PDB file of C-alpha atoms in Angstrom:
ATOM      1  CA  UNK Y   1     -27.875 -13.449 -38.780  1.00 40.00           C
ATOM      2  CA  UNK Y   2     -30.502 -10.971 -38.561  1.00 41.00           C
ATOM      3  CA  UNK Y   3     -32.030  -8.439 -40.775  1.00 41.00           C
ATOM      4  CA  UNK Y   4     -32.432  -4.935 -39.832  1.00 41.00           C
ATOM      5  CA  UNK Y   5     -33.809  -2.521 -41.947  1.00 45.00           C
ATOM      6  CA  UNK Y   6     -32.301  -4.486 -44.793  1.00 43.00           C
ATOM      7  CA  UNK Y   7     -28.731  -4.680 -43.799  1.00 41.00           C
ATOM      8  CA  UNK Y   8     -27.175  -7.720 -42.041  1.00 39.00           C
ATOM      9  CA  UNK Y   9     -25.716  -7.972 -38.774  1.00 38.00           C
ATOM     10  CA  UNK Y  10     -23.569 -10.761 -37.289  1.00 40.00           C
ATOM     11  CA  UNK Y  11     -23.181 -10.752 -33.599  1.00 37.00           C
ATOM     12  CA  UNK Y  12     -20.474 -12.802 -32.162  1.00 37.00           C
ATOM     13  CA  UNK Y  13     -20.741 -12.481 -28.307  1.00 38.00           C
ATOM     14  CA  UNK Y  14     -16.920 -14.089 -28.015  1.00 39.00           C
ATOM     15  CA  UNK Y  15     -16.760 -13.140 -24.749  1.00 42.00           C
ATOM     16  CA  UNK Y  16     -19.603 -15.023 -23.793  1.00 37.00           C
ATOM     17  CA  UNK Y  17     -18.063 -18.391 -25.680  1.00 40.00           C
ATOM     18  CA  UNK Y  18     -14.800 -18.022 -23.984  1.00 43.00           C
ATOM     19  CA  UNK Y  19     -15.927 -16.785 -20.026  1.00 44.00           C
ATOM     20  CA  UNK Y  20     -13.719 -14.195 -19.756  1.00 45.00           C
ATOM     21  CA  UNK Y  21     -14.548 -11.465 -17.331  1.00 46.00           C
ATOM     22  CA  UNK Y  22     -15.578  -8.741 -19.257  1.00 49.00           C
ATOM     23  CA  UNK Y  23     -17.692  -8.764 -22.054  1.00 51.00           C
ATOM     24  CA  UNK Y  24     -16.333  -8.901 -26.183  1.00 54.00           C
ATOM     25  CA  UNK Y  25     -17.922  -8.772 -29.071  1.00 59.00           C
ATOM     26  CA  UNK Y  26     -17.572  -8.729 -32.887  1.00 60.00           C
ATOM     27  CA  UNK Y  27     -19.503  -6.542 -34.973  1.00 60.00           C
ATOM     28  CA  UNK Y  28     -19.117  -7.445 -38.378  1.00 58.00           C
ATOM     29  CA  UNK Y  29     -21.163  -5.460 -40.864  1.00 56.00           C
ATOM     30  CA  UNK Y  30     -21.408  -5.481 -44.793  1.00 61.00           C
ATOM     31  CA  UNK Y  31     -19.630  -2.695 -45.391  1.00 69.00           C
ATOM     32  CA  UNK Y  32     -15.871  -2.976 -44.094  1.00 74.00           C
ATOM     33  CA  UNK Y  33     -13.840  -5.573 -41.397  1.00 78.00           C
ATOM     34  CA  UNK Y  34     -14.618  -6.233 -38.564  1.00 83.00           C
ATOM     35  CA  UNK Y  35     -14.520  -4.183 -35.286  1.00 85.00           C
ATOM     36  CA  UNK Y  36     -13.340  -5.436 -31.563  1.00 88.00           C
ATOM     37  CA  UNK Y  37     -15.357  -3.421 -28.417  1.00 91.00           C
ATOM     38  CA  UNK Y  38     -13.503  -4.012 -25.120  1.00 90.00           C
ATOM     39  CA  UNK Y  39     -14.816  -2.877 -21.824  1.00 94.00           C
ATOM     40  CA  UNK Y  40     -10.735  -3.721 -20.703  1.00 94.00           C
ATOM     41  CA  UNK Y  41      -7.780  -5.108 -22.327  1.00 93.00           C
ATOM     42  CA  UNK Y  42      -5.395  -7.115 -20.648  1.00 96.00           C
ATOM     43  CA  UNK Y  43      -2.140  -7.706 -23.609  1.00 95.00           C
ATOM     44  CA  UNK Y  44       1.588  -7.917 -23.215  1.00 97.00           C
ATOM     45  CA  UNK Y  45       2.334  -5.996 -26.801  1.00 97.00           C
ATOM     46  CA  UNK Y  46       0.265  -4.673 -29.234  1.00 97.00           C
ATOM     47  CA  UNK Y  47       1.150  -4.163 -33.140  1.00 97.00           C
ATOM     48  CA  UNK Y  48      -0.077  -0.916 -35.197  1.00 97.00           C
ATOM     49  CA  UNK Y  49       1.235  -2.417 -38.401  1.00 95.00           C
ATOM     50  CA  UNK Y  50       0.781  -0.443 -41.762  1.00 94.00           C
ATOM     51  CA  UNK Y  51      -0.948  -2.676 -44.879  1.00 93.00           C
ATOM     52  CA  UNK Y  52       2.147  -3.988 -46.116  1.00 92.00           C
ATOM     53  CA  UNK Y  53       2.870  -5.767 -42.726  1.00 92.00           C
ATOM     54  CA  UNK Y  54       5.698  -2.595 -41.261  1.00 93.00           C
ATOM     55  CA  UNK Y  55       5.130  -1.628 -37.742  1.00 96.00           C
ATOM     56  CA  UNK Y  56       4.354   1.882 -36.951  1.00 97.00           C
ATOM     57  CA  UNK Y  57       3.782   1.707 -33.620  1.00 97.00           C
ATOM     58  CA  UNK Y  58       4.467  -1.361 -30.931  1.00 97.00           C
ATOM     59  CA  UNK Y  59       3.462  -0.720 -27.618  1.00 97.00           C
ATOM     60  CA  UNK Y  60       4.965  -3.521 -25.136  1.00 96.00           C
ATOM     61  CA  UNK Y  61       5.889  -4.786 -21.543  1.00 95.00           C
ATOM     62  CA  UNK Y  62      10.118  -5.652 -20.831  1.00 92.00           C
ATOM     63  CA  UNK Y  63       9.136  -9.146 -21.471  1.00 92.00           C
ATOM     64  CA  UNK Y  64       8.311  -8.525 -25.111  1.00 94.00           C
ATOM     65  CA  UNK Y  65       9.791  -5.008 -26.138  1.00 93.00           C
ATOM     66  CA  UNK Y  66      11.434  -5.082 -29.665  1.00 92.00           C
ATOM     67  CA  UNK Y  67      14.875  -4.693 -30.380  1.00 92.00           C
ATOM     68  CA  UNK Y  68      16.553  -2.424 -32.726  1.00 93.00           C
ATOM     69  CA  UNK Y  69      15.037  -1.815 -36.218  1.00 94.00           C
ATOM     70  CA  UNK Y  70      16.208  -0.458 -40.018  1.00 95.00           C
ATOM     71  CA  UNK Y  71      15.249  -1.375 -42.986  1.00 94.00           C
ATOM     72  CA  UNK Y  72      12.035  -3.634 -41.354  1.00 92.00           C
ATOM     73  CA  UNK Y  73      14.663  -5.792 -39.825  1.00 93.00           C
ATOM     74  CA  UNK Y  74      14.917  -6.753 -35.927  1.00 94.00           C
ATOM     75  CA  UNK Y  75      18.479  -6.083 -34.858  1.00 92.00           C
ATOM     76  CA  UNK Y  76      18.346  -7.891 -30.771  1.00 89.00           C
ATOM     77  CA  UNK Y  77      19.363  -5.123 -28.433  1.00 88.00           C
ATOM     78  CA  UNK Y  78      22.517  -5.959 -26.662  1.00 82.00           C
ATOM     79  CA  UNK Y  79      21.048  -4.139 -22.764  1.00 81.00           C
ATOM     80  CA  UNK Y  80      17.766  -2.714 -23.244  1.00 81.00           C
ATOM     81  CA  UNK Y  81      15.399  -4.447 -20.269  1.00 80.00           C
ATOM     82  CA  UNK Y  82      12.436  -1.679 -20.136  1.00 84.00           C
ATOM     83  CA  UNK Y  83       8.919  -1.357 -21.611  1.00 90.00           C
ATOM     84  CA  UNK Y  84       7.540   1.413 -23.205  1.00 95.00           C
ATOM     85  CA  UNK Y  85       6.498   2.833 -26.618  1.00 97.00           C
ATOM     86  CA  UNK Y  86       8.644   2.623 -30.077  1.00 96.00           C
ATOM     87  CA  UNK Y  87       7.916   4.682 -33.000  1.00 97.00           C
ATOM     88  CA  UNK Y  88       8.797   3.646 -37.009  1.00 97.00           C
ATOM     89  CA  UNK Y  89       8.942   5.649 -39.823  1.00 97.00           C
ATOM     90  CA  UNK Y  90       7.851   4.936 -43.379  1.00 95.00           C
ATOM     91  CA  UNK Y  91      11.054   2.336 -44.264  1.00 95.00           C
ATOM     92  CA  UNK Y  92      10.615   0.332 -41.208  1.00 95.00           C
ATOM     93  CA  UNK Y  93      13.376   2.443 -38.947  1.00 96.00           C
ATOM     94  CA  UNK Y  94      13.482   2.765 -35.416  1.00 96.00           C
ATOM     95  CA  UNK Y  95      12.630   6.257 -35.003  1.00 97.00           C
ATOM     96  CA  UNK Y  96      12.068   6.791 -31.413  1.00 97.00           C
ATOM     97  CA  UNK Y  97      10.127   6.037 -28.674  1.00 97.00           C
ATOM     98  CA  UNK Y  98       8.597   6.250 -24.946  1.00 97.00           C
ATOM     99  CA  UNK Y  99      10.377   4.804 -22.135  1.00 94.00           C
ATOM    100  CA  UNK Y 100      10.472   4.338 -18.254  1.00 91.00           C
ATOM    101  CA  UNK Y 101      11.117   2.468 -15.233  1.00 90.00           C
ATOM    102  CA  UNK Y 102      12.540   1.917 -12.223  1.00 90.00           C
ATOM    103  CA  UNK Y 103      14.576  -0.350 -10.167  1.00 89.00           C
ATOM    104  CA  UNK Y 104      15.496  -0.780  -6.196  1.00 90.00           C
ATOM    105  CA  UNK Y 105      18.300  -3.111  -4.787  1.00 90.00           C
ATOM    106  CA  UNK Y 106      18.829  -2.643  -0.791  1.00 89.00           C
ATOM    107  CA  UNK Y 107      19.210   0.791  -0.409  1.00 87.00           C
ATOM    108  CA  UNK Y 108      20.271   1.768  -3.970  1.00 91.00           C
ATOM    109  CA  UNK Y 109      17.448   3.253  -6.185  1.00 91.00           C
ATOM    110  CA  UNK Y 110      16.906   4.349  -9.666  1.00 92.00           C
ATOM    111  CA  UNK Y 111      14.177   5.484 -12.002  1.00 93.00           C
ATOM    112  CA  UNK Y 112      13.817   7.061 -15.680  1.00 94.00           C
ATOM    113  CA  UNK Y 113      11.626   8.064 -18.029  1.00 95.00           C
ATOM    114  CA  UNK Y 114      11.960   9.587 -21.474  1.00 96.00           C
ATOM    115  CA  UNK Y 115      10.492  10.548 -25.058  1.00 98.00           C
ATOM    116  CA  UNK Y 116      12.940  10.791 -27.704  1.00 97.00           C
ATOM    117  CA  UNK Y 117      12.995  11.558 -31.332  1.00 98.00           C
ATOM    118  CA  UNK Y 118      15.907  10.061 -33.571  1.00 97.00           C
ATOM    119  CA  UNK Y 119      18.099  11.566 -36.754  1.00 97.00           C
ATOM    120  CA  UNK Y 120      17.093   9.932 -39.598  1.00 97.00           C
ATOM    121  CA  UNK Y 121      18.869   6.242 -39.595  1.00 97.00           C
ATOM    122  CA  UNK Y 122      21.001   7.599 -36.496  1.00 96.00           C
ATOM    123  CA  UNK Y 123      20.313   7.820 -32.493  1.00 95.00           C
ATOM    124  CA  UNK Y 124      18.091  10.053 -30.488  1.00 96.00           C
ATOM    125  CA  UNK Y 125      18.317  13.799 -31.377  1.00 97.00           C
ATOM    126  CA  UNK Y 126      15.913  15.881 -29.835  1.00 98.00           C
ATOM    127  CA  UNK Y 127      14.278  14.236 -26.608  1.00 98.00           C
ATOM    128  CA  UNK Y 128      12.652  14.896 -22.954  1.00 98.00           C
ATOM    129  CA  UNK Y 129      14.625  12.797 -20.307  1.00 97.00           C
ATOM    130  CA  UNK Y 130      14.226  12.276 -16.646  1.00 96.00           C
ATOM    131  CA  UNK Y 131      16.627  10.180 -14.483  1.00 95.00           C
ATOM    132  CA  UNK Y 132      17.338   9.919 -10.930  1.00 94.00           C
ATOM    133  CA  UNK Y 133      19.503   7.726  -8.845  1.00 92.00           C
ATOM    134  CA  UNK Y 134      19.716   7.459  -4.875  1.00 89.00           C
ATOM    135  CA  UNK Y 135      17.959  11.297  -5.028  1.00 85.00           C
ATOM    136  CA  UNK Y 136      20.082  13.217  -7.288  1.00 91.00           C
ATOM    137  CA  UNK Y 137      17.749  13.696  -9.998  1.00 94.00           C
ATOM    138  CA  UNK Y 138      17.740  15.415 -13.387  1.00 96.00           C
ATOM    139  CA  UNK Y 139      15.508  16.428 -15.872  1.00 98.00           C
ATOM    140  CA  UNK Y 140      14.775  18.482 -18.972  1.00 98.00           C
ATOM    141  CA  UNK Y 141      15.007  18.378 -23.008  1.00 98.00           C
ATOM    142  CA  UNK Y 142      18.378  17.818 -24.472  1.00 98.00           C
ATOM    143  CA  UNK Y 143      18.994  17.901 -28.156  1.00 98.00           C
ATOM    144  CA  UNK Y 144      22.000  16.090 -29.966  1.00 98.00           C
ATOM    145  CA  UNK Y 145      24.269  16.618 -32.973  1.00 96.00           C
ATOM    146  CA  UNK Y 146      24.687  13.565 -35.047  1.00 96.00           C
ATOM    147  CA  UNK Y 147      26.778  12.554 -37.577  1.00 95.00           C
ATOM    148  CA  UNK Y 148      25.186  11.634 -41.604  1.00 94.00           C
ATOM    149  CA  UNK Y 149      26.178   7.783 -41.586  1.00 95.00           C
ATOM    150  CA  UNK Y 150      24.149   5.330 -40.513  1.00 96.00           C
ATOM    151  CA  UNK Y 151      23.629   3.029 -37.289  1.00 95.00           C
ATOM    152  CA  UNK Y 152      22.894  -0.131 -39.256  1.00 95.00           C
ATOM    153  CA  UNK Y 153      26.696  -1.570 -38.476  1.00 95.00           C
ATOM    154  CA  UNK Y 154      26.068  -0.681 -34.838  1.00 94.00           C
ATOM    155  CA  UNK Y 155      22.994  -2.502 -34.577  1.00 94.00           C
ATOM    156  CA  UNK Y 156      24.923  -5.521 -36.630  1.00 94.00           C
ATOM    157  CA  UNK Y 157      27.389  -5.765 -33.614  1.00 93.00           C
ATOM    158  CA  UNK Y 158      24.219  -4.862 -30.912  1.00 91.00           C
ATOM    159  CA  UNK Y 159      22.598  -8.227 -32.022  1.00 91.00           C
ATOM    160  CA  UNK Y 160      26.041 -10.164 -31.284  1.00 92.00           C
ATOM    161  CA  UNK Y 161      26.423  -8.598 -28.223  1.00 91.00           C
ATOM    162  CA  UNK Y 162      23.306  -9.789 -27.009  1.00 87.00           C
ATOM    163  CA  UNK Y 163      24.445 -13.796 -27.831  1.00 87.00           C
ATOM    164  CA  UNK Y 164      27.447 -13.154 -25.655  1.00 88.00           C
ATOM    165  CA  UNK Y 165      28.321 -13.331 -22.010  1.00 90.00           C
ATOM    166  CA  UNK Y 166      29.704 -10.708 -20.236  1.00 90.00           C
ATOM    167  CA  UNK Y 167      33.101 -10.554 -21.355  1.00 92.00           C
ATOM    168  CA  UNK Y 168      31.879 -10.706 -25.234  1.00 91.00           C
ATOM    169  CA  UNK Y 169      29.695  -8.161 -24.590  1.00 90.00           C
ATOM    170  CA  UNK Y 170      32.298  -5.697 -23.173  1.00 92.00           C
ATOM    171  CA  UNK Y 171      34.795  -6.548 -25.772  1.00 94.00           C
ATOM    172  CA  UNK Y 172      31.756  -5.486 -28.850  1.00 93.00           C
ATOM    173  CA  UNK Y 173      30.915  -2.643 -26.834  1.00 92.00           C
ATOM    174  CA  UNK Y 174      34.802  -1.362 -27.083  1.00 94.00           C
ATOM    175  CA  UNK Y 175      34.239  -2.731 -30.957  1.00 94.00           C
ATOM    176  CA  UNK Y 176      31.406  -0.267 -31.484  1.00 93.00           C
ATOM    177  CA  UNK Y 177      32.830   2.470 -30.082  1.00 93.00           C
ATOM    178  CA  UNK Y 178      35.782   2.343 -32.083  1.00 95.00           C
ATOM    179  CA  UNK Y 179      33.571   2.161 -35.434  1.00 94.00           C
ATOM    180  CA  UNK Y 180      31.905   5.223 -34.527  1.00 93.00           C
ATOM    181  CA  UNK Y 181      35.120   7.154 -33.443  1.00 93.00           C
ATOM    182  CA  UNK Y 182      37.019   5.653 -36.699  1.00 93.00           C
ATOM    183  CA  UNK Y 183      33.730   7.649 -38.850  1.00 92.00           C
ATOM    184  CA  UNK Y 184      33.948  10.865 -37.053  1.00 89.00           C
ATOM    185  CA  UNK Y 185      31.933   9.743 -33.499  1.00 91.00           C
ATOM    186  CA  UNK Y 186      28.974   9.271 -32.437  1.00 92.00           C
ATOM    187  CA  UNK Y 187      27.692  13.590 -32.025  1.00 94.00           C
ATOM    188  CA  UNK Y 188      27.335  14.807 -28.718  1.00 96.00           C
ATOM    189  CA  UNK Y 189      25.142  16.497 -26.678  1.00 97.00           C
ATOM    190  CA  UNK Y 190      24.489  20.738 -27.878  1.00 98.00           C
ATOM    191  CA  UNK Y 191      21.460  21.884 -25.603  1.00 98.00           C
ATOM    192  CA  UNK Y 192      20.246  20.839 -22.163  1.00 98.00           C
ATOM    193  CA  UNK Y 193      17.513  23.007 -20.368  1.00 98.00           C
ATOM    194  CA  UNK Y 194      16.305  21.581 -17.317  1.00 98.00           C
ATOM    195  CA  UNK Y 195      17.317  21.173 -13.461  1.00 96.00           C
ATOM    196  CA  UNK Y 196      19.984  19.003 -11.822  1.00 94.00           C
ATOM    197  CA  UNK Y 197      20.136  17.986  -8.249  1.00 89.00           C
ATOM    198  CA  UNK Y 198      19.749  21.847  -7.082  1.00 91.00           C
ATOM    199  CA  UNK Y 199      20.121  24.199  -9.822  1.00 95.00           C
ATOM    200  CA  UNK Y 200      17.737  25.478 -13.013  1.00 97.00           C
ATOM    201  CA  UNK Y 201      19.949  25.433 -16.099  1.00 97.00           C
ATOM    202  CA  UNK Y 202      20.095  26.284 -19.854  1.00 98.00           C
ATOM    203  CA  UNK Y 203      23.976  24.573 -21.244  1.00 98.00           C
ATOM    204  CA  UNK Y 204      24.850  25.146 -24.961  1.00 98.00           C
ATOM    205  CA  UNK Y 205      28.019  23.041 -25.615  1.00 98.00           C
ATOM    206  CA  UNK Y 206      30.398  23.026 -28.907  1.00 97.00           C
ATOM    207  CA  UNK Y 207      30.153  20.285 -31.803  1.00 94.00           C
ATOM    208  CA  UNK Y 208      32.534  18.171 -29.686  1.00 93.00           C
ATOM    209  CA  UNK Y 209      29.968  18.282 -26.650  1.00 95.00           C
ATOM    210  CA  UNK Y 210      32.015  20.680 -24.284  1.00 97.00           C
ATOM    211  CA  UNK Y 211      29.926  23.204 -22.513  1.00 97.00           C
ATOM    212  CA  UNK Y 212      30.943  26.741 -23.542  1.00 98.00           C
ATOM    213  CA  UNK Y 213      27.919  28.583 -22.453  1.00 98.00           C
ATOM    214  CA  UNK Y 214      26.066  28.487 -19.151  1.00 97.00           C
ATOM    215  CA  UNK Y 215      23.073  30.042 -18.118  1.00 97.00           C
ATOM    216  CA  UNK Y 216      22.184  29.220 -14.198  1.00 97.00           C
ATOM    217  CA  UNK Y 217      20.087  29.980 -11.044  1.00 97.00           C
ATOM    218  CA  UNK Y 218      21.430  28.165  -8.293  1.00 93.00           C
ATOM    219  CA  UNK Y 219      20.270  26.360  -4.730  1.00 91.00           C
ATOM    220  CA  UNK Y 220      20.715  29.662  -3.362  1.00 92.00           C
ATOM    221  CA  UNK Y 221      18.291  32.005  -5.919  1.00 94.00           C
ATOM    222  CA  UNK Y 222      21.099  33.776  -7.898  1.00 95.00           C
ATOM    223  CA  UNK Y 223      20.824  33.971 -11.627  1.00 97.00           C
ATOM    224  CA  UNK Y 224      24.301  33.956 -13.768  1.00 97.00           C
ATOM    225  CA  UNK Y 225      25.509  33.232 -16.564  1.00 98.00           C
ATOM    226  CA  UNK Y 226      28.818  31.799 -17.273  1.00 97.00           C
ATOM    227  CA  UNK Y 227      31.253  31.278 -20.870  1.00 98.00           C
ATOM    228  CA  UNK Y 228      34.073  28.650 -20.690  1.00 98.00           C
ATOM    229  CA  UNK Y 229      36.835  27.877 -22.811  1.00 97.00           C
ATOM    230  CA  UNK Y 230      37.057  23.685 -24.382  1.00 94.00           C
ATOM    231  CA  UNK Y 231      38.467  22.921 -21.096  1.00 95.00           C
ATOM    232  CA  UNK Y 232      35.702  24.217 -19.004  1.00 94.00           C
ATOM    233  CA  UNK Y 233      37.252  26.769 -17.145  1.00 96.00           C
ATOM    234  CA  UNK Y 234      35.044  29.959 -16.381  1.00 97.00           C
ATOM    235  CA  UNK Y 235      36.919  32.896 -18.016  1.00 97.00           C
ATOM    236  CA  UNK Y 236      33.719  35.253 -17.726  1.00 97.00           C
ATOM    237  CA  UNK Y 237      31.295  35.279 -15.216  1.00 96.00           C
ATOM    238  CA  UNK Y 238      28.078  37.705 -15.374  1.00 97.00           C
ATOM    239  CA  UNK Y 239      25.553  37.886 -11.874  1.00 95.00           C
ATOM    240  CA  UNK Y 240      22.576  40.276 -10.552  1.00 86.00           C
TER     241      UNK Y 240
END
């Protein structure tokens, strides 16, 4: 202990105790908890919990990236294999998150990265997404329609998919798409404005996800824009 101008200090040079490689410490005063000063962190996951205990935030590598959440409860994800960034709202839902990654086998290459917002007690609907594979790449914010029900039965099923092998995992994949087509589906993408492979593009599509409107400029420098009918044949066609 030691007394400065009246108050009491506690130094606890931890980092000292334990040798690691850069220096810790613990300041601990009278009035509130105490505080951690790093000069570098080294962690695989790291908690911003709320007081009663809910995560907020969880910031992780692959190895120990949460699963699925609602309600405060972990639901085991049946394919996700990235790190990242999830968010939580107030009840203890999943609520979005930061992703990426990347992955080469022989000459076959792929990478992603994306921020994405979710529907209350639904999937992603609003989001900034970048993918690419062998080249082709896209990128841009897309924006989903979903339905009012909630993902908790998906999320049921996710977690036994992730206990199965390969066949039980295909066969509870075909289960969950048939609960979301048997309550109306699962929404479908409305906006995209971004690039593809070559061209700059703004695509409004119809509640069922079919692209009805296109605005382009191509490879090539020429503007247009472009309305099709549900089965995505141009019938107009505006240029310069």
């Amino acid at each position: 202990m030691v007394e400065i101008g009246g108050k009491r200090l506690a130094l606890v040079a931890a980092g000292f105790m334990m040798g690691a490689a850069a220096p810790t410490a613990l300041v601990m005063a009278d009035s509130g908890p105490p505080k951690g000063v790093f000069d570098e962190i080294s962690v695989k996951r790291i908690n911003i919990v709320e007081p009663d205990g809910k995560y907020r935030l969880v910031l992780a590598n692959s190895e120990r990236f949460p699963g699925l959440f609602m309600e405060g409860k972990e639901y085991k994800h049946h394919s996700r294999d990235g790190g990242g960034m999830l968010f939580f709202n107030d009840e203890g839902d999943e609520v979005g998150g930061l992703t990426f990654g990347s992955k080469t086998v022989g000459d076959n290459r792929r990478a992603s990265g994306s921020l994405m917002f979710d529907q209350y007690k639904q999937d992603q609907t609003v989001g900034l997404q970048y993918s690419e594979a062998n080249g082709n790449r896209t990128a841009g914010l897309r924006v989903w329609d979903r339905p009012d029900w909630s993902i908790k039965p998906l999320m049921e099923m996710s977690a036994r998919a992730a206990a199965s092998d390969e066949a039980g995992k295909a066969r509870i994949r075909e289960e969950m798409r048939a609960y979301a087509m048997a309550n109306g589906g699962a929404g479908a993408e409305r906006v995209f404005a971004g690039k593809t492979t070559d061209d700059a593009i703004v695509r409004l599509a119809d509640k069922s996800g079919k692209p009805r409107l296109l605005l382009k400029v191509g490879a090539d420098g020429e503007p247009s824009i472009e309305f099709l009918d549900t089965s995505g044949k141009i019938v107009k066609r505006i240029t310069q």
